Coordinates of C-alpha atoms in Angstrom, one line a residue:
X1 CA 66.7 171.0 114.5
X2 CA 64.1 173.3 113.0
X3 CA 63.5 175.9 110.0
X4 CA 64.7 179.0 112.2
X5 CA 68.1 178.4 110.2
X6 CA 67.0 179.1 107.3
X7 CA 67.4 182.5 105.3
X8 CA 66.5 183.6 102.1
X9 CA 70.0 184.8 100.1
X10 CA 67.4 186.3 97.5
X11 CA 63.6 185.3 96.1
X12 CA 64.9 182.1 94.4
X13 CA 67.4 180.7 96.7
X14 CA 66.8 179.4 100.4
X15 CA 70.0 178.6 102.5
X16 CA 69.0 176.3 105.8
X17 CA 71.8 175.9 108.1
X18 CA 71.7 172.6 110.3
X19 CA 74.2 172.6 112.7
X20 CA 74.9 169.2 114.2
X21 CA 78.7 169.0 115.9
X22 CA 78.1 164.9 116.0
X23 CA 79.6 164.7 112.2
X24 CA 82.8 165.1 110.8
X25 CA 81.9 166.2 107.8
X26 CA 80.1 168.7 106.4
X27 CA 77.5 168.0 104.1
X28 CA 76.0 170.0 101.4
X29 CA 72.7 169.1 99.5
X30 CA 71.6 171.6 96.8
X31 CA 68.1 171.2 94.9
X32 CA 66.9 172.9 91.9
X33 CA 63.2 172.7 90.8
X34 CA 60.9 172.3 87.8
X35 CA 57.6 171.7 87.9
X36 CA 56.4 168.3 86.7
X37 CA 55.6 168.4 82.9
X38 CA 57.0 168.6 79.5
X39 CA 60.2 169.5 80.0
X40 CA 60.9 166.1 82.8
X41 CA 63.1 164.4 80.1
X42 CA 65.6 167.7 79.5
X43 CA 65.4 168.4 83.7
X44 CA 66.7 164.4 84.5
X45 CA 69.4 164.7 81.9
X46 CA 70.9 167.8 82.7
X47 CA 72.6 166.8 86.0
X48 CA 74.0 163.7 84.2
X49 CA 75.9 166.1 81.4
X50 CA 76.6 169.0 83.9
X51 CA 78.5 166.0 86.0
X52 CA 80.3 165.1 83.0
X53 CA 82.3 167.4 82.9
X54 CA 82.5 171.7 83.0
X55 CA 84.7 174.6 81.5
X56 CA 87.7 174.3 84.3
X57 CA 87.4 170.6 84.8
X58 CA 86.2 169.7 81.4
X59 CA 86.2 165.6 81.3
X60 CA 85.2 163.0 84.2
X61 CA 88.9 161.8 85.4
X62 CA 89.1 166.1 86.3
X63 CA 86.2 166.0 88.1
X64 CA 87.2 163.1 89.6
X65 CA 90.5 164.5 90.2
X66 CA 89.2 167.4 92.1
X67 CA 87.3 165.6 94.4
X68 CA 90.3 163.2 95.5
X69 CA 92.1 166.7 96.6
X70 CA 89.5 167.4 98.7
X71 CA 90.2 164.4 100.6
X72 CA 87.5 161.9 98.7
X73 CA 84.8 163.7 98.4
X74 CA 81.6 162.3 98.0
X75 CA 79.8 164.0 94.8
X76 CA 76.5 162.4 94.1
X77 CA 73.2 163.6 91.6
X78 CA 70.0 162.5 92.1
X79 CA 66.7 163.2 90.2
X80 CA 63.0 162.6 92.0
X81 CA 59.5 164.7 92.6
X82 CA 57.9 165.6 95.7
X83 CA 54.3 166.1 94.8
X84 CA 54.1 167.7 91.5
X85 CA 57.8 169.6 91.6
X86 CA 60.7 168.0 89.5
X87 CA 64.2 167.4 92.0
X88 CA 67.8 167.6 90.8
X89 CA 69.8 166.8 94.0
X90 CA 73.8 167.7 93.5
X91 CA 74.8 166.4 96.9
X92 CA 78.8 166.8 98.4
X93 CA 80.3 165.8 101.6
X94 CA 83.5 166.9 102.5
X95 CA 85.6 166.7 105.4
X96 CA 85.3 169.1 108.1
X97 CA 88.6 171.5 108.1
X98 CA 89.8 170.3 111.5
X99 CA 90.0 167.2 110.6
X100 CA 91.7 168.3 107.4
X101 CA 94.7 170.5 108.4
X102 CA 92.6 173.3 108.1
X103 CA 92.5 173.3 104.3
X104 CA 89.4 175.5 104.0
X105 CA 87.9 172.0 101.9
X106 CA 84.1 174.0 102.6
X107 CA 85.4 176.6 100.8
X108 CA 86.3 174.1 97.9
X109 CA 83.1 172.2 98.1
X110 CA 81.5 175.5 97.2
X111 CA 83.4 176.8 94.6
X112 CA 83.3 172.8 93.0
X113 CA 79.9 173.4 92.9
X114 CA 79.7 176.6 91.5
X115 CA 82.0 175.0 89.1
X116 CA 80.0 172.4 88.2
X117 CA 76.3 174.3 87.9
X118 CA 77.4 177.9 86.5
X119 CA 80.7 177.4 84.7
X120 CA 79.5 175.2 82.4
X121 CA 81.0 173.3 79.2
X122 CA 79.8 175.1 76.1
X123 CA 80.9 175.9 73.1
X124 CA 78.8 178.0 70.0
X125 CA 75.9 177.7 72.9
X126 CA 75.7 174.3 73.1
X127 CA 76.8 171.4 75.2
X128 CA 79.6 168.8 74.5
X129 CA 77.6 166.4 71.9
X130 CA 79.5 163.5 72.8
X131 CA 78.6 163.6 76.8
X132 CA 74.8 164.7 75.8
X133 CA 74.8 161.8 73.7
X134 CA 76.4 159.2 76.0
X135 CA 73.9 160.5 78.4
X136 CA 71.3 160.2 76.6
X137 CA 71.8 156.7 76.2
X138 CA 72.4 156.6 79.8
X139 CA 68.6 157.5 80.4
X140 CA 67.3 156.1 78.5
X141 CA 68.7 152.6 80.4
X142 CA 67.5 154.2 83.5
X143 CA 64.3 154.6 82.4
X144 CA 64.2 151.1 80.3
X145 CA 65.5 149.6 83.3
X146 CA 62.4 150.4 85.6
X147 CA 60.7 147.5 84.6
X148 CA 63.3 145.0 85.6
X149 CA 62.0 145.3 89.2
X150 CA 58.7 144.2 89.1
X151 CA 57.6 145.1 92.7
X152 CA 58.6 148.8 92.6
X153 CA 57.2 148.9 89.1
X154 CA 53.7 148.0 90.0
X155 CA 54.1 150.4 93.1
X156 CA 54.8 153.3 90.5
X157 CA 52.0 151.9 88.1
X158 CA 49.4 152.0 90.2
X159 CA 49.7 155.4 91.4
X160 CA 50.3 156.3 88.0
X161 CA 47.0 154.9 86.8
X162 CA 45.6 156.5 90.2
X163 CA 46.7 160.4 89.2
X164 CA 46.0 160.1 85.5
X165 CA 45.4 163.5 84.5
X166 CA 47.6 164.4 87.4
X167 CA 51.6 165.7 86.7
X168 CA 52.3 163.5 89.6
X169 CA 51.9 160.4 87.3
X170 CA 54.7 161.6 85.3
X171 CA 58.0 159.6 85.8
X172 CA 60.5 161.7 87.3
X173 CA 63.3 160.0 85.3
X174 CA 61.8 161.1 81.9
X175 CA 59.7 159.4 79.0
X176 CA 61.9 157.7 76.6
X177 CA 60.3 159.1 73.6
X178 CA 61.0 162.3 74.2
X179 CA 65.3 161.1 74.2
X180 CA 65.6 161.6 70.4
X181 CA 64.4 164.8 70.3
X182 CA 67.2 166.3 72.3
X183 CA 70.3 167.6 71.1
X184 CA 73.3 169.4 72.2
X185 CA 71.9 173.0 71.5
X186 CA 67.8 172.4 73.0
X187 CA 69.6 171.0 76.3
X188 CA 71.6 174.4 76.7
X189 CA 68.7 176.4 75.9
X190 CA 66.8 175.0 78.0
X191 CA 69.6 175.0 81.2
X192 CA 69.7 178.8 80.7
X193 CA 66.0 179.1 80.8
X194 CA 66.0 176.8 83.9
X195 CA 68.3 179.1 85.9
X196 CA 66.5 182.3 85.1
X197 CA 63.4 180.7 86.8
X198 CA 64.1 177.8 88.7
X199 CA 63.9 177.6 93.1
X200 CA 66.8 176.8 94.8
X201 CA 67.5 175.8 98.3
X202 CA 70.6 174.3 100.1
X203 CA 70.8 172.6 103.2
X204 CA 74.5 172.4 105.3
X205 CA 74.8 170.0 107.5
X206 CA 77.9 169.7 110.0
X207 CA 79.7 171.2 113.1
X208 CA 79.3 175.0 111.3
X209 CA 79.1 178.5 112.6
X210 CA 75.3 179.9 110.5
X211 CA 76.6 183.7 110.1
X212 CA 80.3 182.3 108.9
X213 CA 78.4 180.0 106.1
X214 CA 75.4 182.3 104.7
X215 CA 78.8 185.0 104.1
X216 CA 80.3 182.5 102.3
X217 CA 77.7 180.8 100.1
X218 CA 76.9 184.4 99.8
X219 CA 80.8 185.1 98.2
X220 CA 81.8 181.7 96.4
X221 CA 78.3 180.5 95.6
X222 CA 76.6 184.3 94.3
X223 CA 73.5 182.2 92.9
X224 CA 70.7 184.9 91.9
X225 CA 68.2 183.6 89.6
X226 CA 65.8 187.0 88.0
X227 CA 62.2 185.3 87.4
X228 CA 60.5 184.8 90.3
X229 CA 58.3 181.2 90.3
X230 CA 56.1 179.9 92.8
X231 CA 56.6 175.9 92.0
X232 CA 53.6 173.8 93.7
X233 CA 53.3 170.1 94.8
X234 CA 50.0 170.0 93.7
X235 CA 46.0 169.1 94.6
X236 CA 45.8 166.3 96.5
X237 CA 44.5 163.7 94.5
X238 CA 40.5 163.4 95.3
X239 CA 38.0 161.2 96.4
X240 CA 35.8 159.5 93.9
X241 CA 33.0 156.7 94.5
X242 CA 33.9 154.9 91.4
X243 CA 36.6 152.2 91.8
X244 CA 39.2 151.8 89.3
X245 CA 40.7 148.2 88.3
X246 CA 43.7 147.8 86.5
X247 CA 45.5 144.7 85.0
X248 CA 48.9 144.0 83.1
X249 CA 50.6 141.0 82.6
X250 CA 54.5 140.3 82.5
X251 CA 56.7 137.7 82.9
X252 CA 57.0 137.2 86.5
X253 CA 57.3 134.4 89.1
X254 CA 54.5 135.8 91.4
X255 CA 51.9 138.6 91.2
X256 CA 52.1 142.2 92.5
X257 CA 48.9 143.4 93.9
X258 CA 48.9 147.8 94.7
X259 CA 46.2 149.4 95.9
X260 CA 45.9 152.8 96.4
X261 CA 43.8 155.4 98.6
X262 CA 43.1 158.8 99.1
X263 CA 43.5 160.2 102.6
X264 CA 41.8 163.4 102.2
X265 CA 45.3 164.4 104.4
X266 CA 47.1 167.7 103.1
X267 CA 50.7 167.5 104.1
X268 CA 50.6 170.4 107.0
X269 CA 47.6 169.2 108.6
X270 CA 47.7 168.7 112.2
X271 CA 46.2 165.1 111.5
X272 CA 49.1 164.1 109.0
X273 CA 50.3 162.7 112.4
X274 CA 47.4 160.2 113.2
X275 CA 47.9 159.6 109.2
X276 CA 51.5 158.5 109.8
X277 CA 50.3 155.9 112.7
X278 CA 47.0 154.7 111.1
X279 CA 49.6 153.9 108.7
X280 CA 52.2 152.4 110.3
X281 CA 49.5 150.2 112.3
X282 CA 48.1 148.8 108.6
X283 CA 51.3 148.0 106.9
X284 CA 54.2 149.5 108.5
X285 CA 56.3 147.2 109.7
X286 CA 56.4 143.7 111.1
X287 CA 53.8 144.8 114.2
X288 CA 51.5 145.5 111.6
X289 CA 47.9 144.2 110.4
X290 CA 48.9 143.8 106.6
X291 CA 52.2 141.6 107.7
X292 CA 50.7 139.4 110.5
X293 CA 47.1 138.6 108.7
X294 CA 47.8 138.7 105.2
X295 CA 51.3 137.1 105.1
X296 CA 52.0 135.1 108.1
X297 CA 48.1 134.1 109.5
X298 CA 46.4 133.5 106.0
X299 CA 50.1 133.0 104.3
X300 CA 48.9 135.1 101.0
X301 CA 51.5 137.3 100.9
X302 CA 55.4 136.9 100.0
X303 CA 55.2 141.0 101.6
X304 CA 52.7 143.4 102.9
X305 CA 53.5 146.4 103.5
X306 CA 51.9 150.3 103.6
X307 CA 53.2 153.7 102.0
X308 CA 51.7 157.2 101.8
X309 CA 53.1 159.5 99.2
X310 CA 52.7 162.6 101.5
X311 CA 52.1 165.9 99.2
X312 CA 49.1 163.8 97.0
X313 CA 47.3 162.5 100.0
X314 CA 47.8 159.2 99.3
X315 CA 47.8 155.9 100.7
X316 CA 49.2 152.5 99.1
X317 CA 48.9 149.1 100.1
X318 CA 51.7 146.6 98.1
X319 CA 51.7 142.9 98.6
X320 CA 53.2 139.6 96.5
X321 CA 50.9 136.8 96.2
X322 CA 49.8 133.8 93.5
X323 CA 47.3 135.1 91.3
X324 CA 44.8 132.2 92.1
X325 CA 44.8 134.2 96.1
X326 CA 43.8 137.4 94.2
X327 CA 40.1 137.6 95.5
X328 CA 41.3 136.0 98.6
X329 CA 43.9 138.8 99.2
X330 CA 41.6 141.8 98.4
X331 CA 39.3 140.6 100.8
X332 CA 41.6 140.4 103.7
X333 CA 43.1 143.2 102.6
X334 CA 39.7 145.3 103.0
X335 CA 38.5 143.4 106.2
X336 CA 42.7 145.1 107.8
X337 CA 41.5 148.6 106.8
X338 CA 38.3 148.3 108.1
X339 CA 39.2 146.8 111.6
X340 CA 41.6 149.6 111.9
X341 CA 39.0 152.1 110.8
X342 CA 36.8 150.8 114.0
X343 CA 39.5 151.1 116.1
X344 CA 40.0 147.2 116.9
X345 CA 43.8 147.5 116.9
X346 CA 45.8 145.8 119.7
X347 CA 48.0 146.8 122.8
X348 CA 51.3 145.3 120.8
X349 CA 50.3 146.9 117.4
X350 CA 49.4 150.6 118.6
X351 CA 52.3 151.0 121.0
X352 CA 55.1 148.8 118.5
X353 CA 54.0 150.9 115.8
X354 CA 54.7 154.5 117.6
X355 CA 58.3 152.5 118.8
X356 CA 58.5 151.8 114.9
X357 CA 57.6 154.9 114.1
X358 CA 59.5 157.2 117.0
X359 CA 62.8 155.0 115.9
X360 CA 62.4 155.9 112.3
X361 CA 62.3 159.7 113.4
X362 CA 65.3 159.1 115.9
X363 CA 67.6 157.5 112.9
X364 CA 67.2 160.6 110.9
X365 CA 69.6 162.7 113.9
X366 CA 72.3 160.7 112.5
X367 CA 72.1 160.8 108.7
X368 CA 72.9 164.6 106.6
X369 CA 71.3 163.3 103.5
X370 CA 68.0 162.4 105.8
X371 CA 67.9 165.8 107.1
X372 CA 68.3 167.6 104.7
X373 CA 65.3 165.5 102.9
X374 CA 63.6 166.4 106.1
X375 CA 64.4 170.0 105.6
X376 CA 63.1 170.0 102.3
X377 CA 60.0 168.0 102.9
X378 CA 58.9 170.6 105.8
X379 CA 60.1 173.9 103.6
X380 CA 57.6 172.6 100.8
X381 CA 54.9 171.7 102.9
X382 CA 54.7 175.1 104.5
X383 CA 55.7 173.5 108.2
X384 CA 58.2 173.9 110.1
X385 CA 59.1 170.5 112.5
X386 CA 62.1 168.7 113.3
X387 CA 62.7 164.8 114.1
X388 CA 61.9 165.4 117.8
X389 CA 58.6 167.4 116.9
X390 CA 57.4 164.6 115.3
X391 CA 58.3 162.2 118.5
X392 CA 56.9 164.4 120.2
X393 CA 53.1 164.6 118.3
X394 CA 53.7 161.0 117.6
X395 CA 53.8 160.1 121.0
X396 CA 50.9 161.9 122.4
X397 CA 48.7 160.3 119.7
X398 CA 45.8 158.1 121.1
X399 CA 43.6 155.1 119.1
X400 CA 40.6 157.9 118.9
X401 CA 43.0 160.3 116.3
X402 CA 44.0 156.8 114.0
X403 CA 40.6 156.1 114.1
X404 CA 39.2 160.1 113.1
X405 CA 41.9 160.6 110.1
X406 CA 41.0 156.3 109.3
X407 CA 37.6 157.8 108.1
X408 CA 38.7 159.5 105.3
X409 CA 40.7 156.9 104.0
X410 CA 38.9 155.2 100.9
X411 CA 39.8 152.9 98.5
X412 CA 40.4 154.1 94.6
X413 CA 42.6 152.3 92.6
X414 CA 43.3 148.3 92.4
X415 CA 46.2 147.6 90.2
X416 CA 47.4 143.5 89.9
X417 CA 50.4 142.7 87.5
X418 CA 49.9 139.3 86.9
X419 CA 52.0 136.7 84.8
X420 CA 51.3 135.8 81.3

């Protein structure tokens, strides 16, 4: 499983191939890109209308229709950023024809989603007001809704607070004050200037035959977009030596302490590696330093875990804890990444954090959405490694790499959502 799959139909549109004869489906991901910034609200919308409904198959029960005659297909959106680029994920799995009686159902995958991207519902040049509207209301939920989970919220706050400035603080779903300002006729607009511009890259995943499957993406899915755009993930967020501290209160039953770092780590570094185990040692997992001496030794935490947000070289720490233990927690918290940093890490937490780590890698054989994240990850990072390349460099990774890349971790933002 590696990038040498992948071929470039034109400038704008990327096809990887990622054969894997374990599935009985195949599985096609398709991602369009914007670049993080004043248009967010009109990119996370679009997919919601565009599902709605289109030209040939012009309300939901027809859309819904098709994809029971292609056996129960599985047609899903998603909207989310890597770095600083903007996602739109139209995602369909289908059976494989031999399990189908042969009826070409790849073939039918393709042309549903040509349907549903290119032969779109619009009349005078504009959409159908009635879907833009219901989806607009539909977003606006969504992005309402954040706040009902505490614990993710303050997760997204802090690092939000942290790249203030940044497009990476932008939330992916949209800000709601920009919902009123779209209509029916601004959306269209701004889907044709999308597609004249935007990157595009597909992943197919399932028992395939490459040279059979670029000829027909190339003949039922003839995607060519003119402009050419280079769309970038961004800076890494930097280093400063002043430390921010940030404070909200809400009405919650315990208090969510985040607190985030910069690695100094760009995403196709050869030490993103140790990265990925200094991090799974601090926080990831139930071997690690964060969830035996913050939750179960000093019993300060309700959780304690560890995340990196790969393409801004960042680092987060998230815990639950009473907001009389606040003090208590950041101290412990501090004296975890600082033992690592010195190297004092245990036999059971360096070699149960490669297991943890190694098993994470493994699980991705058997997932298409996974893989084709993990294609996508590696395309935009400029690398080009599969699941067992990064067993491989995680395995050969000793204490004296955790403890190299642990030196340019530093603390930058403390963010505590308390209650009222």
């Amino acid at each position: 499983m590696n990038m040498d799959n992948a071929v470039n139909i034109n400038d704008n549109f990327t096809l990887i191939i990622d054969r894997a004869s374990h599935f009985k489906t195949i599985t096609l991901n398709l991602y369009i890109m914007e670049q993080l910034g004043e248009n967010v609200t009109k990119f996370a919308l679009l997919p919601l209308v565009l599902k709605h409904g289109s030209r040939n198959l012009p309300t939901l029960r027809d859309i819904e229709s098709r994809l029971d005659n292609m056996y129960g297909a599985l047609f899903n959106i998603d909207v989310f950023k890597k770095g600083n680029i903007q996602l739109a994920n139209y995602s369909l799995s289908v059976l494989n024809d031999r399990y189908a009686d042969n009826r070409h159902l790849i073939d039918d995958a393709l042309s549903f989603l040509n349907e549903v991207l290119f032969n779109v519902l619009v009349e005078n040049n504009k959409f159908n007001q009635k879907y833009v509207e219901i989806d607009k209301d539909n977003i606006r939920k969504m992005i309402e809704a954040r706040i009902n989970d505490k614990r993710t919220y303050a997760i997204e706050r802090c690092i939000e607070l942290m790249c203030a400035g940044d497009p990476y603080a932008i939330y992916p779903l949209g800000i709601a004050d920009d919902i009123n300002n779209i209509n029916e006729e601004n959306l269209y607009s701004y889907y044709i200037d999308l597609f004249r511009r935007t990157r595009v890259v597909m992943v197919i995943t399932g028992d395939i035959v490459s040279k059979d499957m670029v000829e027909k993406v190339k003949q039922i899915l003839p995607i060519n977009i003119p402009d050419r755009r280079v769309y970038f993930t961004g800076d890494l967020i930097k280093k400063t030596d002043e430390l921010h501290f940030y404070s909200e209160s809400m009405d919650v039953t315990q208090g969510k302490l985040s607190i985030g770092y910069t690695t100094e780590t760009r995403p196709c570094d050869d030490d993103y590696f140790s990265l990925m185990l200094f991090n799974s040692i601090l926080g990831g997992g139930p071997q690690s330093k964060l969830f035996n001496n913050v939750r179960e030794k000093a019993s300060l935490a309700y959780y304690a875990s560890s995340r990196l947000e790969r393409f801004k070289g960042i680092l987060e720490i998230y815990c639950g804890i009473e907001l009389e233990d606040y003090e208590k927690a950041l101290e412990i918290i501090d004296k975890q990444v600082e033992e690592l940093k010195a190297g004092n890490i245990t036999d059971y937490e360096f070699e149960a954090s490669k297991s943890e780590l190694i098993h994470t890698f493994k699980s991705i054989f058997d997932s298409p959405n996974r893989r084709a994240g993990l294609y996508l990850g590696e395309l935009l990072a400029g690398t080009n490694y599969g699941p067992e390349d990064y067993i491989r460099k995680i395995s050969s990774l000793t204490r004296e790499d955790v403890v190299e890349v642990g030196q340019k971790v530093n603390k930058n933002t403390v963010y505590f959502l308390k209650n009222k």
